[in-house]
Amino acid sequence: MSGVGKGVQNGVDETASAPRRGVVQWQPDPTARLEDRLAALVHHVGENDAAIPVVRRIFDDGVADRLAALQLKHEAQLRSHDPIGEYKYLDVVFWVYNKVKLAISMGLDRSPPLTILDIGAGGAHFARACQEFGHTV
């Protein structure tokens, strides 16, 4: 399976015109294997990004096999998915990374354990990030 758009490899668009020249855009790619997306993420943001160890911990528990099963189940839809449609959420690395970054920006990585009400309309990526920081969601 391949990424969305011209020049996209594992969700990293090396050819898109970004707001600033030379900026590589990071896009959802629900067709890519989890391991490939993790490698592309590290390549894109760098190993020193504070969210990387958190994202790796979240995916340490056999998520790759469950994701591969979901991708197989929805293979036909993924071949022609709408980049803004619901299948974009199958790129769990993209969404978890963004929600971990959001949680860090809110100071949830440094706060004492909280009880968080997540009204949520998505795939529970933010809730999972908060749980990784010791919060109850």
Coordinates of N, CA, C and O in Angstrom, one line a residue:
M1 N 0.8 -1.2 0.0 CA 0.0 0.0 0.0 C 0.9 1.2 0.0 O 2.0 1.2 0.5
S2 N 0.4 2.3 -0.5 CA 1.2 3.5 -0.6 C 0.6 4.7 0.0 O -0.6 4.7 0.3
G3 N 1.3 5.8 0.2 CA 0.8 6.9 0.9 C -0.1 7.8 0.0 O -0.3 7.5 -1.2
V4 N -0.7 8.8 0.6 CA -1.6 9.7 -0.1 C -0.8 10.8 -0.8 O 0.0 11.4 -0.2
G5 N -1.1 11.1 -2.0 CA -0.5 12.2 -2.7 C 0.8 11.9 -3.4 O 1.4 10.9 -3.1
K6 N 1.2 12.8 -4.3 CA 2.4 12.6 -5.1 C 3.6 12.8 -4.1 O 3.7 13.8 -3.4
G7 N 4.6 11.9 -4.2 CA 5.8 12.1 -3.5 C 5.7 11.7 -2.0 O 6.6 12.1 -1.2
V8 N 4.7 11.0 -1.6 CA 4.5 10.7 -0.2 C 5.0 9.3 0.1 O 4.6 8.4 -0.6
Q9 N 5.9 9.2 1.0 CA 6.4 7.9 1.5 C 6.2 7.8 3.0 O 6.7 8.6 3.7
N10 N 5.3 6.9 3.4 CA 5.0 6.7 4.8 C 4.5 8.0 5.4 O 4.8 8.3 6.6
G11 N 3.8 8.8 4.7 CA 3.2 10.0 5.2 C 4.1 11.2 5.2 O 3.7 12.3 5.6
V12 N 5.3 11.1 4.8 CA 6.2 12.2 4.7 C 6.3 12.7 3.3 O 6.7 12.0 2.4
D13 N 5.8 13.9 3.1 CA 5.7 14.4 1.7 C 6.9 15.3 1.4 O 7.0 16.4 1.9
E14 N 7.8 14.8 0.7 CA 9.0 15.5 0.4 C 8.9 16.4 -0.8 O 9.8 17.3 -1.0
T15 N 7.8 16.4 -1.5 CA 7.6 17.2 -2.7 C 6.6 18.3 -2.5 O 6.5 19.2 -3.4
A16 N 5.8 18.2 -1.5 CA 4.7 19.2 -1.4 C 5.2 20.6 -1.1 O 6.3 20.8 -0.5
S17 N 4.5 21.6 -1.6 CA 4.9 22.9 -1.4 C 4.4 23.3 0.0 O 3.3 23.4 0.3
A18 N 5.4 23.4 0.9 CA 5.1 23.7 2.3 C 5.0 25.2 2.5 O 5.4 26.0 1.7
P19 N 4.5 25.7 3.6 CA 4.4 27.1 3.9 C 5.8 27.8 3.8 O 5.9 28.9 3.3
R20 N 6.9 27.0 4.2 CA 8.2 27.5 4.0 C 9.0 26.5 3.1 O 8.9 25.3 3.3
R21 N 9.8 27.0 2.2 CA 10.5 26.1 1.4 C 11.4 25.2 2.2 O 12.0 25.7 3.2
G22 N 11.6 24.0 1.9 CA 12.4 23.0 2.6 C 11.8 22.4 3.8 O 12.4 21.5 4.4
V23 N 10.6 22.7 4.1 CA 9.9 22.1 5.2 C 9.2 20.8 4.7 O 8.5 20.8 3.8
V24 N 9.5 19.7 5.4 CA 8.9 18.5 5.1 C 7.5 18.4 5.8 O 7.5 18.6 7.0
Q25 N 6.5 18.1 5.1 CA 5.2 18.0 5.7 C 4.9 16.5 6.2 O 5.3 15.6 5.6
W26 N 4.3 16.4 7.3 CA 3.9 15.1 8.0 C 2.4 15.0 7.8 O 1.6 15.8 8.3
Q27 N 2.0 13.9 7.1 CA 0.6 13.7 6.8 C 0.2 12.3 7.2 O 1.0 11.4 7.3
P28 N -1.1 12.2 7.5 CA -1.6 10.8 7.8 C -1.4 9.9 6.7 O -1.7 10.3 5.5
D29 N -1.1 8.6 6.9 CA -1.0 7.6 5.9 C -1.5 6.3 6.6 O -0.8 5.5 7.2
P30 N -2.9 6.1 6.5 CA -3.5 4.9 7.1 C -3.1 3.6 6.5 O -3.5 2.5 7.0
T31 N -2.4 3.6 5.4 CA -2.0 2.4 4.7 C -0.7 1.8 5.1 O -0.4 0.7 4.9
A32 N 0.1 2.6 5.8 CA 1.5 2.2 6.2 C 1.5 1.3 7.4 O 0.7 1.4 8.3
R33 N 2.5 0.4 7.5 CA 2.7 -0.4 8.6 C 3.1 0.4 9.8 O 3.8 1.4 9.6
L34 N 2.8 0.0 11.0 CA 3.1 0.7 12.2 C 4.6 1.0 12.3 O 5.1 2.1 12.6
E35 N 5.4 -0.1 12.1 CA 6.9 0.1 12.2 C 7.4 1.1 11.2 O 8.3 1.9 11.6
D36 N 6.8 1.1 10.0 CA 7.3 2.1 9.0 C 6.9 3.5 9.4 O 7.7 4.5 9.2
R37 N 5.7 3.7 10.0 CA 5.3 5.0 10.5 C 6.1 5.5 11.6 O 6.5 6.7 11.7
L38 N 6.5 4.6 12.6 CA 7.3 5.0 13.7 C 8.7 5.5 13.2 O 9.2 6.5 13.6
A39 N 9.3 4.7 12.2 CA 10.6 5.1 11.6 C 10.4 6.4 10.9 O 11.3 7.3 11.0
A40 N 9.4 6.6 10.1 CA 9.2 7.9 9.4 C 9.0 9.1 10.4 O 9.5 10.2 10.2
L41 N 8.3 8.8 11.5 CA 8.1 9.9 12.5 C 9.5 10.3 13.1 O 9.8 11.5 13.2
V42 N 10.3 9.3 13.5 CA 11.6 9.6 14.0 C 12.4 10.4 13.0 O 13.1 11.4 13.3
H43 N 12.4 10.0 11.8 CA 13.1 10.6 10.7 C 12.6 12.1 10.5 O 13.4 13.0 10.3
H44 N 11.3 12.3 10.7 CA 10.7 13.6 10.5 C 11.0 14.6 11.6 O 11.3 15.7 11.4
V45 N 10.8 14.1 12.9 CA 11.0 15.0 14.0 C 12.3 14.9 14.8 O 12.6 15.8 15.5
G46 N 13.0 13.8 14.6 CA 14.3 13.6 15.3 C 14.1 12.8 16.5 O 13.1 12.8 17.2
E47 N 15.1 12.1 16.9 CA 15.1 11.2 18.0 C 15.0 11.9 19.3 O 14.5 11.4 20.3
N48 N 15.4 13.2 19.4 CA 15.4 14.0 20.6 C 14.0 14.6 20.9 O 13.9 15.3 21.9
D49 N 13.0 14.5 20.1 CA 11.7 15.0 20.3 C 11.2 14.3 21.6 O 11.2 13.1 21.7
A50 N 10.7 15.1 22.6 CA 10.2 14.6 23.9 C 9.1 13.6 23.7 O 8.9 12.8 24.6
A51 N 8.3 13.7 22.6 CA 7.2 12.8 22.5 C 7.6 11.4 22.0 O 6.8 10.5 22.2
I52 N 8.7 11.2 21.4 CA 9.1 10.0 20.8 C 9.1 8.8 21.8 O 8.5 7.8 21.5
P53 N 9.7 8.9 23.0 CA 9.7 7.8 23.9 C 8.3 7.4 24.4 O 7.9 6.3 24.6
V54 N 7.4 8.5 24.5 CA 6.0 8.2 24.9 C 5.3 7.5 23.9 O 4.6 6.5 24.1
V55 N 5.4 7.9 22.6 CA 4.8 7.2 21.5 C 5.3 5.8 21.4 O 4.4 4.9 21.2
R56 N 6.5 5.6 21.6 CA 7.1 4.2 21.5 C 6.5 3.3 22.7 O 6.1 2.2 22.4
R57 N 6.3 3.9 23.9 CA 5.7 3.1 25.0 C 4.3 2.7 24.7 O 3.8 1.6 25.0
I58 N 3.6 3.7 24.1 CA 2.1 3.4 23.8 C 2.0 2.2 22.8 O 1.1 1.4 22.9
F59 N 3.0 2.1 21.9 CA 2.9 1.1 20.9 C 3.7 -0.2 21.2 O 3.8 -1.1 20.4
D60 N 4.1 -0.3 22.4 CA 4.9 -1.5 22.9 C 4.0 -2.7 23.1 O 4.6 -3.8 23.4
D61 N 2.7 -2.6 23.2 CA 1.9 -3.7 23.6 C 1.1 -4.5 22.6 O 0.0 -4.9 22.7
G62 N 1.8 -4.7 21.4 CA 1.2 -5.5 20.4 C 0.2 -4.8 19.5 O -0.7 -5.4 18.9
V63 N 0.2 -3.5 19.5 CA -0.7 -2.7 18.6 C -0.5 -3.0 17.2 O -1.4 -3.0 16.4
A64 N 0.7 -3.3 16.8 CA 1.1 -3.5 15.4 C 0.2 -4.6 14.8 O -0.3 -4.5 13.6
D65 N 0.0 -5.7 15.5 CA -0.8 -6.8 14.9 C -2.3 -6.4 14.8 O -2.9 -6.8 13.8
R66 N -2.8 -5.7 15.8 CA -4.2 -5.3 15.7 C -4.4 -4.3 14.6 O -5.4 -4.3 13.9
L67 N -3.4 -3.4 14.4 CA -3.5 -2.4 13.4 C -3.5 -3.1 12.0 O -4.3 -2.8 11.1
A68 N -2.6 -4.0 11.8 CA -2.5 -4.7 10.6 C -3.8 -5.5 10.3 O -4.2 -5.5 9.1
A69 N -4.4 -6.0 11.3 CA -5.7 -6.7 11.1 C -6.8 -5.7 10.6 O -7.6 -6.0 9.7
L70 N -6.8 -4.5 11.2 CA -7.8 -3.5 10.8 C -7.5 -3.0 9.4 O -8.4 -2.8 8.6
Q71 N -6.2 -2.8 9.0 CA -5.9 -2.4 7.7 C -6.3 -3.5 6.7 O -6.8 -3.2 5.6
L72 N -6.1 -4.7 7.0 CA -6.5 -5.8 6.1 C -8.0 -5.9 6.0 O -8.5 -6.0 4.8
K73 N -8.7 -5.7 7.1 CA -10.2 -5.7 7.0 C -10.7 -4.6 6.1 O -11.7 -4.7 5.5
H74 N -10.1 -3.4 6.1 CA -10.6 -2.3 5.4 C -9.7 -2.0 4.2 O -9.7 -0.8 3.7
E75 N -9.0 -3.0 3.7 CA -8.1 -2.8 2.6 C -8.7 -2.1 1.3 O -8.1 -1.2 0.8
A76 N -9.9 -2.6 1.0 CA -10.5 -2.0 -0.2 C -10.8 -0.5 0.0 O -10.6 0.3 -0.9
Q77 N -11.3 -0.1 1.1 CA -11.6 1.3 1.4 C -10.3 2.1 1.5 O -10.3 3.3 1.1
L78 N -9.3 1.5 2.0 CA -8.0 2.3 2.1 C -7.4 2.6 0.8 O -6.7 3.6 0.6
R79 N -7.6 1.7 -0.2 CA -7.0 1.9 -1.5 C -7.5 3.2 -2.1 O -6.8 3.9 -2.9
S80 N -8.8 3.6 -1.8 CA -9.3 4.8 -2.4 C -9.9 5.7 -1.3 O -10.9 6.4 -1.6
H81 N -9.3 5.7 -0.2 CA -9.8 6.5 1.0 C -9.7 8.0 0.7 O -8.8 8.5 0.0
D82 N -10.6 8.8 1.3 CA -10.6 10.2 1.2 C -9.6 10.7 2.3 O -9.8 10.3 3.5
P83 N -8.6 11.5 2.0 CA -7.6 11.9 3.0 C -8.3 12.7 4.2 O -7.6 12.7 5.2
I84 N -9.5 13.2 4.0 CA -10.1 13.8 5.2 C -11.2 13.0 5.7 O -12.0 13.4 6.6
G85 N -11.4 11.8 5.3 CA -12.4 10.9 5.7 C -12.0 10.1 7.0 O -10.9 10.3 7.5
E86 N -12.9 9.2 7.5 CA -12.7 8.5 8.7 C -11.5 7.6 8.7 O -10.9 7.3 9.8
Y87 N -11.1 7.1 7.6 CA -10.0 6.1 7.5 C -8.6 6.7 7.9 O -7.7 6.0 8.2
K88 N -8.5 8.0 7.9 CA -7.3 8.7 8.2 C -6.9 8.3 9.7 O -5.7 8.3 10.0
Y89 N -7.9 8.0 10.5 CA -7.6 7.7 11.9 C -6.9 6.4 12.1 O -6.4 6.0 13.2
L90 N -6.8 5.6 11.0 CA -6.0 4.3 11.1 C -4.5 4.6 11.1 O -3.7 3.6 11.4
D91 N -4.1 5.8 10.9 CA -2.7 6.1 11.0 C -2.5 6.5 12.5 O -2.4 7.7 12.8
V92 N -2.5 5.5 13.4 CA -2.4 5.8 14.8 C -1.1 6.5 15.2 O -1.1 7.3 16.2
V93 N 0.0 6.3 14.5 CA 1.2 7.0 14.9 C 1.1 8.5 14.7 O 1.4 9.3 15.6
F94 N 0.5 8.9 13.6 CA 0.3 10.3 13.3 C -0.5 11.0 14.4 O -0.2 12.0 15.0
W95 N -1.7 10.3 14.7 CA -2.6 10.9 15.6 C -2.1 10.8 17.1 O -2.3 11.8 17.8
V96 N -1.5 9.7 17.5 CA -1.0 9.6 18.8 C 0.1 10.6 19.1 O 0.2 11.3 20.1
Y97 N 1.0 10.7 18.1 CA 2.1 11.7 18.2 C 1.5 13.1 18.4 O 2.0 13.8 19.3
N98 N 0.6 13.5 17.6 CA 0.0 14.8 17.7 C -0.7 15.0 19.1 O -0.6 16.1 19.7
K99 N -1.3 14.0 19.6 CA -2.0 14.2 20.9 C -1.0 14.1 22.0 O -1.2 14.8 23.1
V100 N 0.0 13.4 21.9 CA 1.1 13.4 23.0 C 1.7 14.8 23.0 O 1.9 15.4 24.1
K101 N 2.0 15.4 21.8 CA 2.5 16.7 21.8 C 1.5 17.7 22.4 O 2.0 18.6 23.1
L102 N 0.3 17.6 22.2 CA -0.8 18.4 22.8 C -0.7 18.3 24.3 O -0.7 19.3 25.0
A103 N -0.7 17.1 24.8 CA -0.7 16.8 26.2 C 0.6 17.4 26.9 O 0.5 18.1 27.9
I104 N 1.7 17.3 26.2 CA 2.9 17.9 26.7 C 2.8 19.4 26.7 O 3.2 20.1 27.7
S105 N 2.2 20.0 25.7 CA 2.1 21.5 25.6 C 1.1 22.0 26.7 O 1.2 23.1 27.2
M106 N 0.2 21.1 27.2 CA -0.7 21.5 28.3 C -0.1 21.2 29.6 O -0.8 21.4 30.7
G107 N 1.1 20.7 29.7 CA 1.8 20.4 31.0 C 1.3 19.1 31.6 O 1.6 18.8 32.8
L108 N 0.6 18.3 30.9 CA 0.1 17.0 31.5 C 1.2 16.0 31.7 O 1.0 15.1 32.5
D109 N 2.3 16.2 31.1 CA 3.5 15.3 31.4 C 4.1 15.6 32.7 O 4.9 14.8 33.2
R110 N 3.9 16.8 33.3 CA 4.5 17.2 34.5 C 3.5 17.3 35.7 O 4.0 17.6 36.8
S111 N 2.3 17.2 35.4 CA 1.3 17.5 36.5 C 1.1 16.2 37.3 O 1.3 15.1 36.8
P112 N 0.6 16.4 38.5 CA 0.2 15.2 39.3 C -1.0 14.5 38.6 O -1.7 15.1 37.8
P113 N -1.2 13.3 39.0 CA -2.3 12.5 38.3 C -3.7 13.3 38.4 O -4.0 13.8 39.5
L114 N -4.3 13.4 37.3 CA -5.6 14.1 37.2 C -6.7 13.1 36.8 O -6.4 12.1 36.1
T115 N -7.9 13.5 37.0 CA -9.1 12.8 36.4 C -9.5 13.7 35.3 O -9.9 14.9 35.5
I116 N -9.5 13.2 34.0 CA -9.8 14.0 32.9 C -11.0 13.5 32.2 O -11.1 12.3 31.9
L117 N -11.9 14.4 31.9 CA -13.1 14.1 31.1 C -12.9 14.4 29.7 O -12.7 15.6 29.3
D118 N -12.8 13.4 28.9 CA -12.5 13.6 27.4 C -13.8 13.3 26.7 O -14.3 12.2 26.6
I119 N -14.5 14.4 26.2 CA -15.8 14.3 25.6 C -15.6 13.5 24.3 O -16.4 12.8 23.8
G120 N -14.4 13.7 23.7 CA -14.0 12.9 22.5 C -15.0 12.6 21.4 O -16.1 12.2 21.6
A121 N -14.5 12.9 20.2 CA -15.2 12.6 19.0 C -14.3 11.9 18.0 O -14.6 11.8 16.9
G122 N -13.2 11.5 18.5 CA -12.2 10.8 17.6 C -11.9 9.4 18.1 O -12.7 8.7 18.7
G123 N -10.7 9.0 17.9 CA -10.2 7.6 18.1 C -9.6 7.4 19.5 O -8.9 6.4 19.7
A124 N -9.8 8.3 20.4 CA -9.3 8.2 21.8 C -7.8 8.3 21.9 O -7.2 7.9 22.9
H125 N -7.2 9.0 20.9 CA -5.8 9.2 20.9 C -5.3 10.1 22.1 O -4.3 9.8 22.7
F126 N -6.1 11.1 22.3 CA -5.7 12.1 23.4 C -5.9 11.4 24.7 O -5.0 11.5 25.6
A127 N -6.9 10.6 24.9 CA -7.1 9.8 26.1 C -6.0 8.9 26.4 O -5.5 8.8 27.5
R128 N -5.5 8.2 25.4 CA -4.4 7.3 25.5 C -3.1 8.0 25.9 O -2.3 7.5 26.7
A129 N -2.9 9.2 25.3 CA -1.7 10.0 25.7 C -1.8 10.4 27.1 O -0.8 10.3 27.9
C130 N -3.0 10.8 27.6 CA -3.1 11.2 29.0 C -2.9 10.1 29.9 O -2.3 10.2 31.0
Q131 N -3.4 8.9 29.6 CA -3.2 7.7 30.4 C -1.7 7.4 30.5 O -1.2 7.0 31.6
E132 N -1.0 7.6 29.4 CA 0.5 7.3 29.5 C 1.2 8.2 30.5 O 2.2 7.8 31.0
F133 N 0.6 9.4 30.7 CA 1.2 10.3 31.7 C 0.7 10.1 33.1 O 0.9 10.9 34.0
G134 N -0.1 9.0 33.3 CA -0.6 8.7 34.6 C -1.9 9.2 35.0 O -2.3 9.1 36.2
H135 N -2.6 9.8 34.1 CA -3.9 10.4 34.4 C -5.1 9.4 34.1 O -4.9 8.4 33.4
T136 N -6.2 9.6 34.8 CA -7.4 8.7 34.6 C -8.3 9.5 33.7 O -8.6 10.6 33.9
V137 N -8.7 8.8 32.6 CA -9.6 9.4 31.6 C -10.9 8.6 31.6 O -10.9 7.4 31.6

